[in-house]
Amino acid sequence: MKFQETKLKGCFILEPTIYEDERGYFFEAFNDQKFEQIVGVKPPFVQDNQSQSQYGVVRGLHMQAGEYSQAKLVRVLEGKVLDVAVDVRPGSDTYGQSVAVELSAENKRQLYVPRGFLHGFSVLSENAVFFYKCDNHYHQVAEDGVYPLDKTIGIDWQVPREDMILSKKDEEAQSFTAFKDKNGIG
């Protein structure tokens, strides 16, 4: 497995070594020893989540704050998405910057999103099944997020606006400026 650190410190793209023959394929999706050696963290994943979405769905930008903050290891089991992480760690040199990575069932890439990041994805294929591991349990009281189309962040979700499907919660999410003000950053 190859690990490639993105421009955001601690956020890694993982590319598995795939073994294929006439029967199909095999790859190692996670190895805690290799992960700890390269990333420097041994995440005790405690929760697996899976979602299915249609083309144009944009989910995010979400996070959990404080003691309930979560790191995630994300991948796509079916279809293709544009996965996005935004650094919102106070004091980070890359605060407010984002990274976008195409994840698909075909390329089998994964993205490790450390704690302190907003996270979201857009569905680029007809359908997509998205799977992720979290290192902390979900707590509704810790939910936070930013409107995914906020111009300050400026993410190109690679889906035309007229085709985007956002939840009511995401449509009504706070601006990035409000997020920074609430968290005493700015």
mmCIF file of C-alpha atoms in Angstrom:
data_model
loop_
_atom_site.group_PDB
_atom_site.id
_atom_site.type_symbol
_atom_site.label_atom_id
_atom_site.label_comp_id
_atom_site.label_asym_id
_atom_site.label_seq_id
_atom_site.Cartn_x
_atom_site.Cartn_y
_atom_site.Cartn_z
ATOM 1 C CA MET A 1 0.000 0.000 0.000
ATOM 2 C CA LYS A 2 1.221 3.491 -0.884
ATOM 3 C CA PHE A 3 0.640 6.489 1.374
ATOM 4 C CA GLN A 4 0.807 9.998 -0.068
ATOM 5 C CA GLU A 5 0.505 12.997 2.236
ATOM 6 C CA THR A 6 -1.607 15.791 0.754
ATOM 7 C CA LYS A 7 -0.784 19.491 1.042
ATOM 8 C CA LEU A 8 -2.687 19.372 4.349
ATOM 9 C CA LYS A 9 -0.455 17.916 7.062
ATOM 10 C CA GLY A 10 -1.780 14.640 8.419
ATOM 11 C CA CYS A 11 -4.291 14.119 5.573
ATOM 12 C CA PHE A 12 -3.220 11.121 3.451
ATOM 13 C CA ILE A 13 -4.293 9.391 0.235
ATOM 14 C CA LEU A 14 -3.921 5.618 0.513
ATOM 15 C CA GLU A 15 -3.519 3.538 -2.645
ATOM 16 C CA PRO A 16 -3.642 -0.222 -2.171
ATOM 17 C CA THR A 17 -1.549 -2.751 -3.997
ATOM 18 C CA ILE A 18 -4.075 -4.734 -6.016
ATOM 19 C CA TYR A 19 -3.508 -8.365 -6.909
ATOM 20 C CA GLU A 20 -5.601 -9.438 -9.911
ATOM 21 C CA ASP A 21 -6.011 -12.608 -11.898
ATOM 22 C CA GLU A 22 -8.771 -14.456 -13.748
ATOM 23 C CA ARG A 23 -10.686 -14.956 -10.472
ATOM 24 C CA GLY A 24 -10.915 -11.250 -9.621
ATOM 25 C CA TYR A 25 -8.822 -9.151 -7.269
ATOM 26 C CA PHE A 26 -7.569 -8.886 -3.701
ATOM 27 C CA PHE A 27 -6.152 -5.963 -1.748
ATOM 28 C CA GLU A 28 -5.451 -5.047 1.829
ATOM 29 C CA ALA A 29 -7.804 -2.182 2.744
ATOM 30 C CA PHE A 30 -6.267 -1.424 6.139
ATOM 31 C CA ASN A 31 -3.254 -2.484 8.174
ATOM 32 C CA ASP A 32 -2.830 -0.801 11.553
ATOM 33 C CA GLN A 33 0.935 -1.402 11.673
ATOM 34 C CA LYS A 34 1.615 0.139 8.261
ATOM 35 C CA PHE A 35 -0.797 2.977 9.014
ATOM 36 C CA GLU A 36 0.892 3.798 12.311
ATOM 37 C CA GLN A 37 4.367 3.576 10.746
ATOM 38 C CA ILE A 38 3.553 5.996 7.895
ATOM 39 C CA VAL A 39 0.885 8.309 9.355
ATOM 40 C CA GLY A 40 2.236 8.282 12.897
ATOM 41 C CA VAL A 41 -1.158 7.572 14.429
ATOM 42 C CA LYS A 42 -2.689 4.297 15.537
ATOM 43 C CA PRO A 43 -6.372 5.125 15.241
ATOM 44 C CA PRO A 44 -8.628 2.919 17.304
ATOM 45 C CA PHE A 45 -11.489 2.836 14.805
ATOM 46 C CA VAL A 46 -14.716 2.325 16.739
ATOM 47 C CA GLN A 47 -17.474 2.886 14.185
ATOM 48 C CA ASP A 48 -18.097 1.986 10.532
ATOM 49 C CA ASN A 49 -20.614 3.946 8.448
ATOM 50 C CA GLN A 50 -21.962 3.469 4.952
ATOM 51 C CA SER A 51 -24.171 5.628 2.736
ATOM 52 C CA GLN A 52 -25.652 5.324 -0.745
ATOM 53 C CA SER A 53 -26.307 8.423 -2.844
ATOM 54 C CA GLN A 54 -27.274 9.312 -6.397
ATOM 55 C CA TYR A 55 -25.545 11.569 -8.896
ATOM 56 C CA GLY A 56 -25.333 15.201 -7.820
ATOM 57 C CA VAL A 57 -25.680 14.619 -4.093
ATOM 58 C CA VAL A 58 -23.326 16.805 -2.048
ATOM 59 C CA ARG A 59 -22.908 15.697 1.568
ATOM 60 C CA GLY A 60 -21.056 18.035 3.894
ATOM 61 C CA LEU A 61 -19.171 19.953 4.952
ATOM 62 C CA HIS A 62 -19.493 18.230 8.342
ATOM 63 C CA MET A 63 -17.423 17.561 11.431
ATOM 64 C CA GLN A 64 -17.701 16.788 15.104
ATOM 65 C CA ALA A 65 -16.064 19.247 17.465
ATOM 66 C CA GLY A 66 -14.270 19.126 20.787
ATOM 67 C CA GLU A 67 -13.887 15.884 22.676
ATOM 68 C CA TYR A 68 -16.092 14.148 20.106
ATOM 69 C CA SER A 69 -13.905 15.105 17.135
ATOM 70 C CA GLN A 70 -13.441 12.283 14.636
ATOM 71 C CA ALA A 71 -10.722 11.094 12.296
ATOM 72 C CA LYS A 72 -12.051 9.172 9.286
ATOM 73 C CA LEU A 73 -10.715 6.679 6.779
ATOM 74 C CA VAL A 74 -13.026 6.906 3.759
ATOM 75 C CA ARG A 75 -13.483 4.933 0.544
ATOM 76 C CA VAL A 76 -15.985 4.161 -2.188
ATOM 77 C CA LEU A 77 -17.366 0.650 -2.664
ATOM 78 C CA GLU A 78 -19.465 1.458 -5.743
ATOM 79 C CA GLY A 79 -19.357 4.410 -8.129
ATOM 80 C CA LYS A 80 -17.241 7.572 -7.930
ATOM 81 C CA VAL A 81 -17.116 10.629 -5.656
ATOM 82 C CA LEU A 82 -15.085 13.762 -5.182
ATOM 83 C CA ASP A 83 -14.017 13.625 -1.546
ATOM 84 C CA VAL A 84 -13.109 16.915 0.152
ATOM 85 C CA ALA A 85 -11.354 17.749 3.429
ATOM 86 C CA VAL A 86 -10.975 21.306 4.762
ATOM 87 C CA ASP A 87 -8.420 22.057 7.472
ATOM 88 C CA VAL A 88 -10.039 23.926 10.381
ATOM 89 C CA ARG A 89 -7.443 23.124 13.049
ATOM 90 C CA PRO A 90 -6.809 26.338 15.020
ATOM 91 C CA GLY A 91 -3.277 27.582 14.408
ATOM 92 C CA SER A 92 -2.685 25.346 11.378
ATOM 93 C CA ASP A 93 -0.564 26.829 8.570
ATOM 94 C CA THR A 94 -3.145 25.481 6.106
ATOM 95 C CA TYR A 95 -6.259 26.653 7.998
ATOM 96 C CA GLY A 96 -9.175 27.093 5.581
ATOM 97 C CA GLN A 97 -7.444 25.225 2.755
ATOM 98 C CA SER A 98 -8.978 22.166 1.178
ATOM 99 C CA VAL A 99 -7.921 19.056 -0.646
ATOM 100 C CA ALA A 100 -10.141 17.193 -3.137
ATOM 101 C CA VAL A 101 -9.514 13.594 -4.205
ATOM 102 C CA GLU A 102 -11.456 11.393 -6.594
ATOM 103 C CA LEU A 103 -12.315 8.129 -4.877
ATOM 104 C CA SER A 104 -13.938 5.317 -6.818
ATOM 105 C CA ALA A 105 -14.641 1.622 -6.758
ATOM 106 C CA GLU A 106 -12.283 1.420 -9.721
ATOM 107 C CA ASN A 107 -9.237 3.234 -8.266
ATOM 108 C CA LYS A 108 -9.819 1.849 -4.740
ATOM 109 C CA ARG A 109 -8.148 4.907 -3.182
ATOM 110 C CA GLN A 110 -8.886 5.922 0.372
ATOM 111 C CA LEU A 111 -8.510 9.248 2.157
ATOM 112 C CA TYR A 112 -7.488 9.587 5.767
ATOM 113 C CA VAL A 113 -9.063 12.732 7.232
ATOM 114 C CA PRO A 114 -7.583 13.591 10.640
ATOM 115 C CA ARG A 115 -9.459 15.225 13.492
ATOM 116 C CA GLY A 116 -10.043 18.947 13.064
ATOM 117 C CA PHE A 117 -11.206 18.828 9.448
ATOM 118 C CA LEU A 118 -14.509 19.571 7.767
ATOM 119 C CA HIS A 119 -15.392 16.723 5.424
ATOM 120 C CA GLY A 120 -17.769 16.153 2.539
ATOM 121 C CA PHE A 121 -18.185 14.582 -0.875
ATOM 122 C CA SER A 122 -20.094 14.914 -4.133
ATOM 123 C CA VAL A 123 -21.333 11.976 -6.183
ATOM 124 C CA LEU A 124 -19.943 11.987 -9.737
ATOM 125 C CA SER A 125 -21.396 8.669 -10.940
ATOM 126 C CA GLU A 126 -25.011 7.550 -11.315
ATOM 127 C CA ASN A 127 -24.855 6.091 -7.791
ATOM 128 C CA ALA A 128 -22.181 5.694 -5.159
ATOM 129 C CA VAL A 129 -21.758 3.636 -2.021
ATOM 130 C CA PHE A 130 -19.500 5.459 0.436
ATOM 131 C CA PHE A 131 -17.874 3.704 3.407
ATOM 132 C CA TYR A 132 -15.893 5.163 6.283
ATOM 133 C CA LYS A 133 -14.327 4.248 9.576
ATOM 134 C CA CYS A 134 -14.335 6.708 12.497
ATOM 135 C CA ASP A 135 -12.073 6.832 15.529
ATOM 136 C CA ASN A 136 -14.804 8.269 17.786
ATOM 137 C CA HIS A 137 -18.513 7.615 18.155
ATOM 138 C CA TYR A 138 -21.099 9.965 16.699
ATOM 139 C CA HIS A 139 -22.541 12.539 19.121
ATOM 140 C CA GLN A 140 -25.254 14.847 17.821
ATOM 141 C CA VAL A 141 -24.356 17.595 20.333
ATOM 142 C CA ALA A 142 -20.889 17.855 18.758
ATOM 143 C CA GLU A 143 -22.105 18.332 15.176
ATOM 144 C CA ASP A 144 -20.747 21.319 13.315
ATOM 145 C CA GLY A 145 -20.471 22.251 9.693
ATOM 146 C CA VAL A 146 -20.261 24.838 6.955
ATOM 147 C CA TYR A 147 -22.404 25.500 3.877
ATOM 148 C CA PRO A 148 -20.698 23.410 1.165
ATOM 149 C CA LEU A 149 -21.069 26.111 -1.506
ATOM 150 C CA ASP A 150 -19.533 28.868 0.625
ATOM 151 C CA LYS A 151 -17.539 31.069 -1.750
ATOM 152 C CA THR A 152 -14.853 31.739 0.895
ATOM 153 C CA ILE A 153 -13.807 28.085 0.744
ATOM 154 C CA GLY A 154 -14.537 27.885 -2.999
ATOM 155 C CA ILE A 155 -14.782 24.137 -3.551
ATOM 156 C CA ASP A 156 -15.447 22.965 -7.102
ATOM 157 C CA TRP A 157 -17.672 19.960 -6.421
ATOM 158 C CA GLN A 158 -17.501 18.989 -10.137
ATOM 159 C CA VAL A 159 -21.308 18.906 -10.307
ATOM 160 C CA PRO A 160 -23.278 21.735 -11.980
ATOM 161 C CA ARG A 161 -25.251 23.747 -9.390
ATOM 162 C CA GLU A 162 -28.555 22.903 -11.112
ATOM 163 C CA ASP A 163 -27.801 19.168 -10.643
ATOM 164 C CA MET A 164 -26.744 19.407 -6.983
ATOM 165 C CA ILE A 165 -28.862 17.766 -4.317
ATOM 166 C CA LEU A 166 -28.245 19.073 -0.786
ATOM 167 C CA SER A 167 -30.062 18.204 2.405
ATOM 168 C CA LYS A 168 -32.068 20.933 4.112
ATOM 169 C CA LYS A 169 -29.490 20.860 6.921
ATOM 170 C CA ASP A 170 -26.624 21.495 4.462
ATOM 171 C CA GLU A 171 -28.561 24.202 2.581
ATOM 172 C CA GLU A 172 -29.065 26.027 5.890
ATOM 173 C CA ALA A 173 -25.541 25.468 7.273
ATOM 174 C CA GLN A 174 -23.536 28.428 8.512
ATOM 175 C CA SER A 175 -21.039 30.354 6.425
ATOM 176 C CA PHE A 176 -17.324 29.804 6.860
ATOM 177 C CA THR A 177 -17.064 33.324 8.342
ATOM 178 C CA ALA A 178 -19.720 32.461 10.962
ATOM 179 C CA PHE A 179 -17.887 29.192 11.703
ATOM 180 C CA LYS A 180 -14.608 31.069 12.265
ATOM 181 C CA ASP A 181 -16.308 33.715 14.427
ATOM 182 C CA LYS A 182 -18.030 31.052 16.550
ATOM 183 C CA ASN A 183 -14.682 29.335 17.102
ATOM 184 C CA GLY A 184 -12.796 32.564 17.872
ATOM 185 C CA ILE A 185 -10.704 32.468 14.718
ATOM 186 C CA GLY A 186 -10.329 35.428 12.440
#
